Amino acid sequence: MISISDIVKSYGNAGNKNQVLKGISLQITDGDFVVLLGASGSGKSTFLNVISGLERPDSGSVVYGTNDITKLTDEKLTQFRRDNIGFIFQQYYLLPNMTVEKNVRMGADLAGNRAYREMINAVGLEEKTGKYPSELSGGEQQRVSVARALAKKPKVLFLDEPTGALDEQTGRQVLDHISGLHKEYGFTMVMVTHNQNIAEMANTVVKMNSGKIAEISVNETQKTAYEIGW
Amino acid sequence: MKRKRPLMRSGGDRMVVGIKDTMKLIGILVIAGCAVFVCTLFLNYNVDLAARKGEILTQAGMAMYQAQVSTGKVVAAVSGGCLALTSVVMLLFYIKNYIDTHSKELGILKALGYSSLKIAKRFWVFGLSVFVGCVLGYVLAFLYLPSFYALQNAEHLFPEIKVQFHLSLAFLLIGVPAMVFSVLAVLYACLRLRRPVLDLLREKREHKTKVPRRETRDKPFLKALAGSTIRERKALVFFVAFSAFCFSAMVQMSMSMKDLSSRTMAVMMITIGLILAFMTLFLSLSSVVKGNTKTIAMMRVFGYRYRDCSRAVLGGYRPISYIGFAVGTVYQYVLLKMMVEIVFADVDNMPEYGFDLKMCAVTFVLFILAYELVMYGYSQRIRRLSLKSVMLE
Ligand SMILES: Nc1ncnc2c1ncn2[C@@H]1O[C@H](COP(=O)(O)OP(=O)(O)O)[C@@H](O)[C@H]1O
Ligand SMILES: [Mg+2]
């Protein structure tokens, strides 16, 4: 269970302050698939970064079980991410000088996961293990980043517009891999998107509007990556 | 009515290197400056001394003359050559780096129909930094020349020698290097740009697509990262080794010089050595950290400790610096031994020269302290890297 309460976050200095998150509270149950939906600039990424421990809020708390990560030292927070969190970003952020295999090992080694090749196979890249990111298509690169995040065996996976840079076909393929792995491993999943259709894959949909939660809804049935519109 | 400016041209000029970019090449500037400084001192002196050769009558004077002329040639050739080589490597490294980091813009220019040579021509400005460095070195040398002349003639074995300006020497030490470096920059840039447009646009690095050997395939991530950091930037390996080499050779040599010749020479030697050593070390480590910012940021996101990051990224250079130190020690020993036995063979009461183990050990300890301190500074820099700033790019 992740309990988030009264998160406030601003950028800029006193004279020119831009409050991006205006007191957000949310509960996320273990194993849930949550989508944060909202227009560009509504503060979704900032919120994701705060609850995943990449950024500190100005005030408010983010409690995993009984562990309030906003109170942790940098060292402890790093340790927390190492033990619990996986990330997938819109721009992939693969390491350009490393092969697919080494990129995946970057995640796997943190969890002492020797069976990282299974994860490469799971996203269908067994043929590409020796390739460099620049030799892969966008969809393939994002699949590497999926494998990298999950080889780490995270308890919570955070995704920021994972299909934002992909076309329909490869986008669906990546989402399909992700939701398949979600069913198999049962981690908690929080995904940011501005795409209404993708929200239909989720269990819980949190609509954000200029730094606040506008609406929380629960989907009774979840669609697959090939059933949603695009 | 306003005259239409040719569109392509103004766009191209803005996108390719400008004078501002070359100002970042302080490393080359300093090294070129040092090289010209040393060469000017000894060569100008040699020329002025040679002009008075006929007036040297004593036998001791003649012996000293021979010794000083040869020393001048050796020092100018060895240190000048060494430094020139370093500036060349540094220049090529800068250009490669510049093209790698700007490959998108350059790719767009090529896609618009610019030829490689046309883009590369703009790289001549890289020669400017060499020019500025040479002028500075030359001017500084001239300021110091009167004391240097007095020093060289401390025993009054020669008639008094006046400092003269030699146009041909100025041209040789300023004009020639600036032109050679400009041409080199253009040629090398042209070579690097002659890649398919798409590779430039996709920021594709040139990987040797060799099949990884069995053991490298099983390497853990951090080990692989340490290895690839070194392999990707071979020029930096050279610089780090060179930095240690300078430290070791110049410090030890100047300590011995204190006994063999004069204190001022020793101070000059040690100053140049330390400037070079730290300059190259700072430049190369900055570039290692900068080149790996994204990698480090992503590792931090995933929960790698900053200590692991800096060890993987910077740790591989430690053994290289030790090798550089060892080579520098041997180099300075051989050089001094040769000078004492060959060049100064005829000069009376030259002290014996032997290898000084104690001094070597002290220098090594100093070196380790300095090196680890610099490394610590850079690992703190890695610690402070902001994750968000990298991701917002
Ligand atoms: N590091 C930052 N510095 C200043 N402003 C920022 C920073 N990060 C985000 N913002 C601002 O916060 C607002 C919300 O950004 P973001 O969370 O990225 O929105 P979203 O992901 O919903 O598009 C934007 O107006 C953006 O300009
Ligand atoms: Mg966003």
XYZ file of C-alpha atoms and ligand atoms in Angstrom:
651
model
C 0.000 0.000 0.000
C 1.264 3.437 -0.929
C -0.338 6.293 0.998
C 0.259 9.692 -0.498
C -0.999 12.719 1.387
C -1.043 16.458 0.762
C 1.798 16.617 -1.715
C 2.783 20.177 -2.577
C 5.566 20.921 -5.015
C 6.625 24.217 -6.595
C 9.324 25.268 -8.989
C 11.017 28.620 -9.237
C 11.955 31.066 -6.506
C 9.927 33.294 -4.210
C 9.234 36.029 -6.755
C 8.219 33.736 -9.569
C 6.725 30.664 -8.010
C 4.971 27.989 -10.010
C 3.006 25.587 -7.870
C 2.878 22.399 -9.902
C 1.308 20.046 -7.336
C -1.335 21.623 -5.132
C -1.936 19.206 -2.286
C -2.522 15.758 -3.768
C -3.593 12.736 -1.735
C -3.992 9.214 -3.096
C -3.968 5.589 -1.955
C -2.509 2.897 -4.183
C -3.138 -0.726 -3.253
C -0.541 -3.421 -3.868
C -0.678 -5.047 -7.277
C -2.945 -2.357 -8.702
C -2.568 -0.922 -12.191
C -3.042 2.842 -11.878
C -3.065 5.281 -14.752
C -2.439 8.988 -14.170
C -4.324 10.741 -16.926
C -4.171 14.428 -17.745
C -3.287 17.092 -20.230
C 0.295 18.021 -20.934
C 1.639 20.274 -18.204
C -0.882 19.147 -15.580
C 1.914 17.875 -13.319
C 1.717 14.136 -13.975
C 5.437 13.587 -14.404
C 6.246 15.689 -11.384
C 3.784 13.681 -9.311
C 5.253 10.415 -10.583
C 8.761 11.573 -9.721
C 7.682 12.524 -6.211
C 5.950 9.246 -5.399
C 8.780 7.209 -6.879
C 11.406 8.976 -4.774
C 13.202 10.760 -7.598
C 12.193 14.174 -6.316
C 11.331 15.537 -2.924
C 8.043 17.362 -2.373
C 7.908 20.725 -0.580
C 5.477 19.163 1.898
C 3.363 16.063 2.301
C 4.268 12.426 2.727
C 4.665 9.330 0.605
C 4.391 6.219 2.766
C 5.197 2.736 1.474
C 3.749 0.392 4.096
C 5.083 2.211 7.115
C 8.098 3.782 5.452
C 7.782 7.513 4.714
C 10.248 8.036 1.876
C 10.116 11.827 2.086
C 11.950 11.519 5.403
C 14.796 9.339 4.116
C 18.365 10.566 3.620
C 19.694 10.554 0.063
C 21.597 7.399 0.817
C 18.543 5.613 2.198
C 16.390 6.869 -0.628
C 18.814 5.437 -3.178
C 18.710 2.154 -1.293
C 14.906 2.325 -1.330
C 14.778 2.789 -5.095
C 17.293 0.031 -5.540
C 15.195 -2.438 -3.563
C 11.715 -1.468 -4.675
C 11.327 0.637 -7.775
C 11.514 0.166 -11.521
C 11.264 2.910 -14.140
C 10.321 3.172 -17.790
C 10.496 6.544 -19.537
C 9.227 7.952 -22.777
C 12.768 8.538 -24.069
C 14.001 5.047 -23.049
C 17.260 6.407 -21.584
C 19.217 3.306 -22.497
C 22.949 3.450 -22.026
C 24.257 4.129 -25.533
C 27.657 2.477 -25.108
C 26.261 -0.772 -23.794
C 24.715 -3.706 -25.588
C 21.137 -4.794 -24.978
C 22.391 -7.489 -22.674
C 24.447 -5.088 -20.543
C 21.587 -2.593 -20.407
C 19.368 -5.294 -18.983
C 22.086 -6.398 -16.606
C 22.181 -2.875 -15.252
C 18.797 -3.612 -13.714
C 19.340 -7.313 -13.053
C 22.597 -6.929 -11.125
C 20.900 -4.674 -8.587
C 18.596 -7.514 -7.601
C 21.248 -10.198 -8.011
C 19.083 -11.613 -10.775
C 21.146 -14.145 -12.748
C 18.217 -15.125 -14.945
C 18.062 -11.805 -16.773
C 18.076 -13.542 -20.141
C 14.559 -14.752 -19.448
C 13.493 -11.145 -19.299
C 15.149 -10.407 -22.641
C 13.301 -13.368 -24.104
C 10.042 -12.226 -22.535
C 10.129 -9.000 -24.551
C 11.122 -10.899 -27.678
C 14.668 -9.619 -28.077
C 16.677 -12.832 -27.830
C 18.092 -12.177 -31.299
C 19.321 -8.701 -30.389
C 21.277 -9.230 -27.168
C 24.583 -8.134 -28.712
C 23.216 -5.003 -30.428
C 23.680 -1.425 -29.315
C 20.665 0.849 -28.739
C 21.464 2.918 -31.838
C 21.040 -0.231 -33.909
C 17.484 -0.824 -32.669
C 14.124 0.628 -33.631
C 12.214 2.773 -31.143
C 9.890 -0.063 -30.175
C 12.810 -2.413 -29.643
C 14.581 0.154 -27.503
C 11.525 0.582 -25.335
C 11.269 -3.191 -24.963
C 14.868 -3.223 -23.756
C 13.944 -0.637 -21.170
C 10.980 -2.795 -20.100
C 13.301 -5.750 -19.670
C 15.804 -3.592 -17.817
C 13.189 -2.312 -15.377
C 11.677 -5.727 -14.709
C 14.954 -7.646 -14.496
C 15.367 -5.656 -11.312
C 12.285 -7.380 -9.865
C 10.677 -4.156 -8.644
C 7.756 -4.121 -6.260
C 6.452 -0.994 -7.962
C 6.916 -0.076 -11.613
C 6.603 3.552 -12.706
C 6.050 4.395 -16.357
C 6.061 7.914 -17.790
C 4.374 7.944 -21.220
C 6.051 4.685 -22.237
C 4.476 4.769 -25.701
C 4.760 8.519 -26.192
C 7.461 8.187 -28.816
C 6.092 5.100 -30.558
C 3.668 4.499 -33.383
C 0.464 2.550 -32.926
C 1.714 -0.896 -33.782
C 4.900 -0.839 -31.729
C 3.075 1.039 -28.967
C 0.512 -1.750 -28.641
C 3.256 -4.343 -28.700
C 5.143 -2.659 -25.843
C 1.972 -2.243 -23.772
C 1.108 -5.874 -24.367
C 4.501 -6.989 -23.065
C 4.109 -4.761 -20.023
C 0.627 -5.938 -19.099
C 1.601 -9.556 -19.669
C 4.524 -9.173 -17.279
C 2.277 -7.343 -14.813
C -0.089 -10.328 -14.703
C 2.810 -12.731 -14.339
C 4.720 -10.943 -11.569
C 1.979 -8.998 -9.808
C 3.940 -5.815 -9.099
C 2.172 -2.509 -8.553
C 2.114 -0.341 -11.658
C 1.677 3.417 -11.998
C 1.588 4.739 -15.552
C 1.432 8.337 -16.741
C -0.280 9.037 -20.044
C -2.273 11.705 -21.799
C -3.973 9.100 -23.958
C -7.591 8.365 -22.890
C -7.581 5.034 -24.684
C -4.605 3.643 -22.812
C -6.385 4.422 -19.555
C -8.909 1.714 -20.449
C -6.239 -0.901 -19.787
C -5.903 0.185 -16.169
C -7.799 -0.824 -13.080
C -7.754 2.608 -11.438
C -7.773 5.839 -13.444
C -6.678 9.058 -11.731
C -7.501 12.177 -13.729
C -5.271 15.143 -13.017
C -5.954 18.753 -13.831
C -3.487 21.584 -13.165
C -1.813 20.068 -10.142
C -4.891 18.495 -8.551
C -6.813 15.265 -8.784
C -10.024 15.888 -10.676
C -11.533 12.407 -10.542
C -10.730 8.840 -9.571
C -12.562 6.013 -11.300
C -12.303 2.247 -11.376
C -12.704 0.285 -14.608
C -14.895 -2.771 -14.183
C -13.253 -4.565 -17.055
C -9.810 -3.923 -18.357
C -9.106 -3.960 -22.058
C -5.990 -5.485 -23.581
C -3.438 -3.546 -25.576
C -5.051 -4.771 -28.804
C -8.633 -3.956 -27.766
C -8.190 -0.293 -26.952
C -8.497 2.445 -29.546
C -5.409 4.505 -30.405
C 14.499 47.858 -48.945
C 16.341 45.190 -46.997
C 18.551 42.965 -49.036
C 17.768 39.310 -48.664
C 20.560 37.449 -46.995
C 21.333 34.035 -48.415
C 19.377 31.746 -46.127
C 21.568 28.691 -46.187
C 24.658 30.576 -45.430
C 23.517 32.378 -42.322
C 21.889 29.216 -41.028
C 25.011 27.230 -41.647
C 27.272 29.725 -39.995
C 25.192 29.776 -36.894
C 24.970 26.046 -36.610
C 28.574 25.100 -37.098
C 31.383 25.945 -34.708
C 31.805 29.543 -33.747
C 34.606 31.337 -32.011
C 32.806 30.808 -28.719
C 33.216 27.054 -28.996
C 36.939 27.347 -29.395
C 37.255 29.296 -26.179
C 36.498 26.068 -24.411
C 39.767 24.700 -25.656
C 41.695 26.160 -22.762
C 43.608 22.920 -22.453
C 45.139 23.269 -25.889
C 45.742 26.933 -25.274
C 47.696 26.283 -22.098
C 49.677 23.394 -23.500
C 50.538 25.236 -26.685
C 51.500 28.203 -24.536
C 53.832 26.085 -22.399
C 55.411 24.523 -25.463
C 56.072 27.889 -27.077
C 57.292 29.325 -23.790
C 59.934 26.645 -23.358
C 60.956 26.630 -27.009
C 61.208 30.408 -27.175
C 63.421 30.546 -24.116
C 65.921 28.044 -25.381
C 65.817 28.774 -29.090
C 65.971 32.536 -28.765
C 68.859 32.107 -26.391
C 70.580 29.710 -28.748
C 70.291 32.111 -31.656
C 71.551 35.070 -29.652
C 74.341 32.997 -28.140
C 75.428 31.635 -31.515
C 75.746 35.212 -32.780
C 78.441 35.848 -30.157
C 80.266 32.555 -30.620
C 83.321 34.232 -32.095
C 83.839 36.253 -28.952
C 84.112 33.262 -26.660
C 87.817 32.795 -26.054
C 88.286 30.579 -23.014
C 88.200 26.814 -23.186
C 85.715 26.606 -20.314
C 83.576 29.080 -22.188
C 83.629 26.940 -25.341
C 82.716 23.815 -23.389
C 79.863 25.638 -21.713
C 78.766 26.957 -25.100
C 78.612 23.468 -26.581
C 76.754 22.161 -23.562
C 74.194 24.936 -23.543
C 73.515 24.793 -27.259
C 72.934 21.038 -27.113
C 70.820 21.328 -23.967
C 68.735 23.968 -25.661
C 68.168 21.752 -28.673
C 67.342 18.712 -26.557
C 64.970 20.559 -24.254
C 63.227 22.393 -27.085
C 62.864 19.212 -29.109
C 61.817 16.932 -26.273
C 59.462 19.178 -24.354
C 58.271 21.063 -27.403
C 57.680 17.846 -29.301
C 55.985 16.177 -26.373
C 53.684 19.110 -25.809
C 52.937 19.528 -29.500
C 51.982 15.878 -29.710
C 49.684 16.294 -26.733
C 48.011 19.316 -28.268
C 47.443 17.392 -31.477
C 45.822 14.495 -29.626
C 43.788 16.975 -27.600
C 42.662 18.843 -30.697
C 41.545 15.671 -32.436
C 39.779 14.586 -29.293
C 37.917 17.888 -29.061
C 36.840 17.730 -32.672
C 35.656 14.152 -32.413
C 33.782 15.024 -29.262
C 32.298 18.121 -30.835
C 31.064 16.180 -33.826
C 29.704 13.386 -31.654
C 27.773 15.754 -29.430
C 26.527 17.902 -32.303
C 25.920 15.085 -34.727
C 22.242 15.952 -35.076
C 22.808 19.551 -36.159
C 25.669 18.559 -38.423
C 23.567 15.754 -39.875
C 20.806 18.242 -40.654
C 23.283 20.462 -42.471
C 24.464 17.519 -44.511
C 20.892 16.540 -45.211
C 20.317 20.082 -46.499
C 23.049 19.475 -49.027
C 26.183 20.880 -47.446
C 29.283 18.926 -48.369
C 31.498 17.532 -45.625
C 34.299 19.807 -46.696
C 32.098 22.874 -46.598
C 31.066 22.150 -43.019
C 34.578 21.093 -42.049
C 36.010 24.366 -43.306
C 34.384 26.123 -40.386
C 36.518 24.082 -38.022
C 39.545 26.180 -38.854
C 38.655 28.335 -35.854
C 39.977 25.563 -33.631
C 43.406 26.737 -34.755
C 42.677 30.069 -33.087
C 43.080 28.650 -29.606
C 46.509 27.403 -30.604
C 47.326 30.832 -31.986
C 46.258 32.590 -28.799
C 48.174 30.093 -26.670
C 51.323 30.510 -28.773
C 51.161 34.302 -28.605
C 50.734 34.164 -24.837
C 53.605 31.710 -24.450
C 55.802 33.834 -26.682
C 55.057 37.073 -24.855
C 55.563 35.470 -21.447
C 58.852 34.007 -22.617
C 60.020 37.437 -23.724
C 59.189 38.868 -20.340
C 61.272 36.182 -18.726
C 64.119 36.134 -21.265
C 66.355 38.782 -19.605
C 66.478 36.825 -16.343
C 66.924 33.615 -18.274
C 69.920 35.042 -20.152
C 71.478 36.240 -16.937
C 70.907 32.836 -15.423
C 72.473 30.969 -18.311
C 75.492 33.214 -18.122
C 75.720 33.315 -14.338
C 79.376 32.329 -14.393
C 80.186 35.060 -16.937
C 81.883 32.631 -19.298
C 80.425 34.532 -22.278
C 80.344 38.217 -23.117
C 77.049 39.796 -22.147
C 74.221 38.598 -24.376
C 71.370 40.929 -25.295
C 67.827 39.726 -25.936
C 67.027 40.133 -29.622
C 63.738 39.669 -31.422
C 63.856 37.238 -34.338
C 60.985 37.464 -36.765
C 61.620 34.062 -38.283
C 61.538 32.458 -34.848
C 58.282 34.221 -34.010
C 56.795 32.967 -37.255
C 58.050 29.454 -36.603
C 56.662 29.358 -33.077
C 53.361 31.183 -33.629
C 52.387 31.297 -37.289
C 53.344 27.775 -38.243
C 51.614 25.998 -35.344
C 48.439 28.057 -35.773
C 48.269 27.233 -39.473
C 49.166 23.584 -39.052
C 46.516 23.152 -36.377
C 43.851 24.905 -38.431
C 44.540 22.721 -41.437
C 44.643 19.652 -39.240
C 41.313 20.593 -37.679
C 39.648 20.989 -41.062
C 41.068 17.758 -42.435
C 40.158 15.738 -39.387
C 36.658 17.239 -39.200
C 36.170 16.411 -42.860
C 37.242 12.851 -42.194
C 34.850 12.505 -39.258
C 31.977 14.068 -41.167
C 32.249 11.714 -44.087
C 29.703 9.393 -42.594
C 26.245 8.689 -43.973
C 23.795 11.445 -43.042
C 21.517 8.984 -41.283
C 24.259 7.815 -38.941
C 24.872 11.407 -37.923
C 21.174 12.068 -37.426
C 20.704 8.933 -35.361
C 23.746 9.812 -33.291
C 25.157 6.458 -34.117
C 28.532 5.817 -32.595
C 30.993 3.736 -34.477
C 31.058 0.473 -32.626
C 33.344 -2.234 -33.706
C 30.755 -4.919 -34.139
C 32.973 -7.685 -32.931
C 31.500 -10.730 -31.332
C 32.100 -10.408 -27.613
C 34.301 -13.059 -26.140
C 32.813 -15.503 -23.714
C 34.212 -13.962 -20.539
C 33.296 -10.383 -21.428
C 29.800 -11.550 -22.072
C 29.429 -12.712 -18.503
C 30.891 -9.580 -16.970
C 28.696 -7.870 -14.413
C 27.319 -4.515 -15.427
C 29.623 -2.329 -13.346
C 32.731 -4.096 -14.659
C 31.472 -3.813 -18.210
C 30.797 -0.131 -17.697
C 34.289 0.483 -16.346
C 35.718 -1.309 -19.376
C 33.607 0.470 -21.947
C 34.257 3.894 -20.415
C 37.938 3.325 -21.020
C 37.501 1.805 -24.450
C 35.129 4.457 -25.776
C 37.548 7.301 -25.167
C 41.038 6.161 -25.827
C 42.326 9.717 -26.038
C 41.447 10.161 -22.390
C 43.578 7.182 -21.476
C 46.446 8.962 -23.132
C 45.712 12.203 -21.293
C 45.456 10.603 -17.884
C 48.695 8.732 -18.470
C 50.284 11.903 -19.790
C 49.151 13.829 -16.744
C 50.801 11.337 -14.419
C 53.819 11.261 -16.689
C 54.205 15.054 -16.473
C 53.833 15.062 -12.739
C 56.338 12.295 -12.231
C 58.903 13.408 -14.796
C 58.807 17.136 -14.190
C 58.753 17.012 -10.389
C 61.572 14.499 -10.156
C 63.570 16.158 -12.875
C 63.301 19.558 -11.287
C 64.404 18.141 -7.949
C 67.523 16.777 -9.585
C 67.963 19.956 -11.616
C 68.210 21.859 -8.393
C 71.515 20.085 -7.830
C 72.589 19.859 -11.445
C 71.868 23.363 -12.611
C 69.920 26.187 -11.073
C 67.063 26.739 -8.729
C 65.167 28.966 -11.176
C 65.243 26.297 -13.842
C 63.900 23.842 -11.297
C 61.055 26.137 -10.330
C 60.184 26.754 -13.969
C 60.233 23.061 -14.681
C 58.054 22.152 -11.732
C 55.550 24.909 -12.508
C 55.118 23.832 -16.101
C 54.916 20.213 -15.049
C 52.240 20.817 -12.467
C 50.181 23.077 -14.737
C 50.272 20.463 -17.463
C 49.545 17.586 -15.130
C 46.541 19.151 -13.462
C 45.242 20.783 -16.613
C 45.131 17.513 -18.512
C 43.781 15.615 -15.534
C 40.958 18.103 -14.967
C 40.112 18.217 -18.637
C 40.024 14.493 -19.078
C 38.075 13.756 -15.925
C 35.558 16.519 -16.664
C 35.068 15.025 -20.031
C 34.657 11.524 -18.567
C 32.003 12.774 -16.180
C 30.271 14.890 -18.815
C 30.288 12.072 -21.321
C 28.699 9.754 -18.794
C 26.187 12.134 -17.233
C 23.201 10.358 -18.700
C 24.519 6.967 -17.785
C 25.215 8.040 -14.236
C 21.841 9.751 -13.898
C 20.050 6.634 -15.050
C 22.094 4.473 -12.693
C 21.166 6.771 -9.829
C 17.494 6.526 -10.833
C 17.737 2.776 -10.639
C 19.319 2.942 -7.212
C 23.045 2.595 -7.785
C 25.004 4.358 -5.055
C 26.984 7.327 -6.196
C 30.105 5.569 -4.960
C 29.474 2.662 -7.323
C 28.927 5.081 -10.173
C 32.119 6.998 -9.628
C 34.114 3.840 -9.090
C 32.858 2.366 -12.335
C 33.342 5.538 -14.333
C 36.551 6.915 -12.840
C 38.191 3.937 -11.158
C 39.553 2.445 -14.360
C 41.926 5.367 -14.806
C 43.862 4.712 -11.616
C 46.116 1.923 -12.944
C 46.660 3.970 -16.087
C 47.907 6.887 -14.047
C 50.319 4.589 -12.204
C 51.695 3.407 -15.504
C 52.106 7.022 -16.591
C 53.966 7.738 -13.377
C 56.329 4.818 -13.903
C 57.065 5.810 -17.490
C 57.700 9.388 -16.380
C 60.173 8.201 -13.765
C 62.143 6.162 -16.259
C 61.982 8.955 -18.818
C 63.378 11.643 -16.562
C 66.109 9.311 -15.333
C 67.257 8.404 -18.810
C 67.073 11.988 -20.007
C 69.094 13.374 -17.124
C 71.606 10.566 -17.284
C 72.120 11.270 -20.971
C 72.460 14.957 -20.385
C 74.990 14.513 -17.622
C 77.045 11.916 -19.445
C 76.949 13.201 -22.982
C 76.104 16.868 -23.036
C 77.943 17.960 -19.932
C 80.752 15.456 -20.315
C 83.365 18.187 -20.816
C 82.113 20.520 -18.154
C 84.145 20.418 -14.970
C 82.798 19.658 -11.532
C 79.409 18.376 -12.657
C 77.960 16.483 -9.708
C 77.378 12.756 -10.091
C 73.874 11.819 -11.064
C 72.217 8.653 -9.820
C 68.686 7.427 -9.313
C 67.187 8.867 -6.152
C 64.808 6.263 -4.762
C 63.777 8.329 -1.786
C 62.771 11.271 -3.928
C 60.886 8.973 -6.254
C 58.944 7.545 -3.321
C 58.123 11.010 -1.982
C 56.956 12.139 -5.425
C 54.820 9.041 -5.729
C 53.144 9.661 -2.389
C 52.496 13.286 -3.363
C 51.127 12.087 -6.640
C 48.728 9.640 -5.049
C 47.519 12.295 -2.648
C 46.908 14.820 -5.419
C 45.304 12.264 -7.691
C 42.949 10.894 -5.066
C 41.976 14.410 -4.035
C 41.034 15.289 -7.602
C 39.143 12.010 -7.940
C 37.294 12.747 -4.736
C 36.289 16.135 -6.122
C 34.891 14.516 -9.227
C 33.026 11.842 -7.322
C 31.349 14.616 -5.342
C 30.375 16.141 -8.634
C 28.793 12.854 -9.592
C 26.967 12.818 -6.286
C 25.443 16.212 -6.982
C 24.263 15.402 -10.513
C 20.609 16.300 -10.682
C 18.452 13.532 -12.066
C 15.751 15.835 -13.292
C 18.017 18.145 -15.249
C 19.294 15.203 -17.241
C 15.825 13.905 -17.923
C 14.444 17.270 -18.962
C 17.018 17.731 -21.698
N 12.476 21.136 -13.173
C 11.492 22.012 -13.416
N 11.713 23.338 -13.260
C 10.737 24.229 -13.475
N 9.509 23.914 -13.870
C 9.210 22.617 -14.056
C 10.187 21.611 -13.842
N 9.618 20.413 -14.086
C 8.361 20.671 -14.470
N 8.095 21.988 -14.427
C 6.804 22.621 -14.752
O 5.797 21.938 -14.067
C 4.635 21.828 -14.851
C 4.186 20.384 -14.900
O 5.159 19.619 -15.572
P 5.046 18.041 -15.741
O 4.926 17.422 -14.400
O 6.172 17.591 -16.564
O 3.666 17.903 -16.524
P 3.137 16.685 -17.397
O 4.008 15.509 -17.183
O 1.752 16.472 -16.925
O 3.134 17.136 -18.816
C 4.967 22.410 -16.187
O 4.385 23.680 -16.268
C 6.444 22.488 -16.210
O 6.865 23.614 -16.932
Mg 5.247 14.430 -18.549
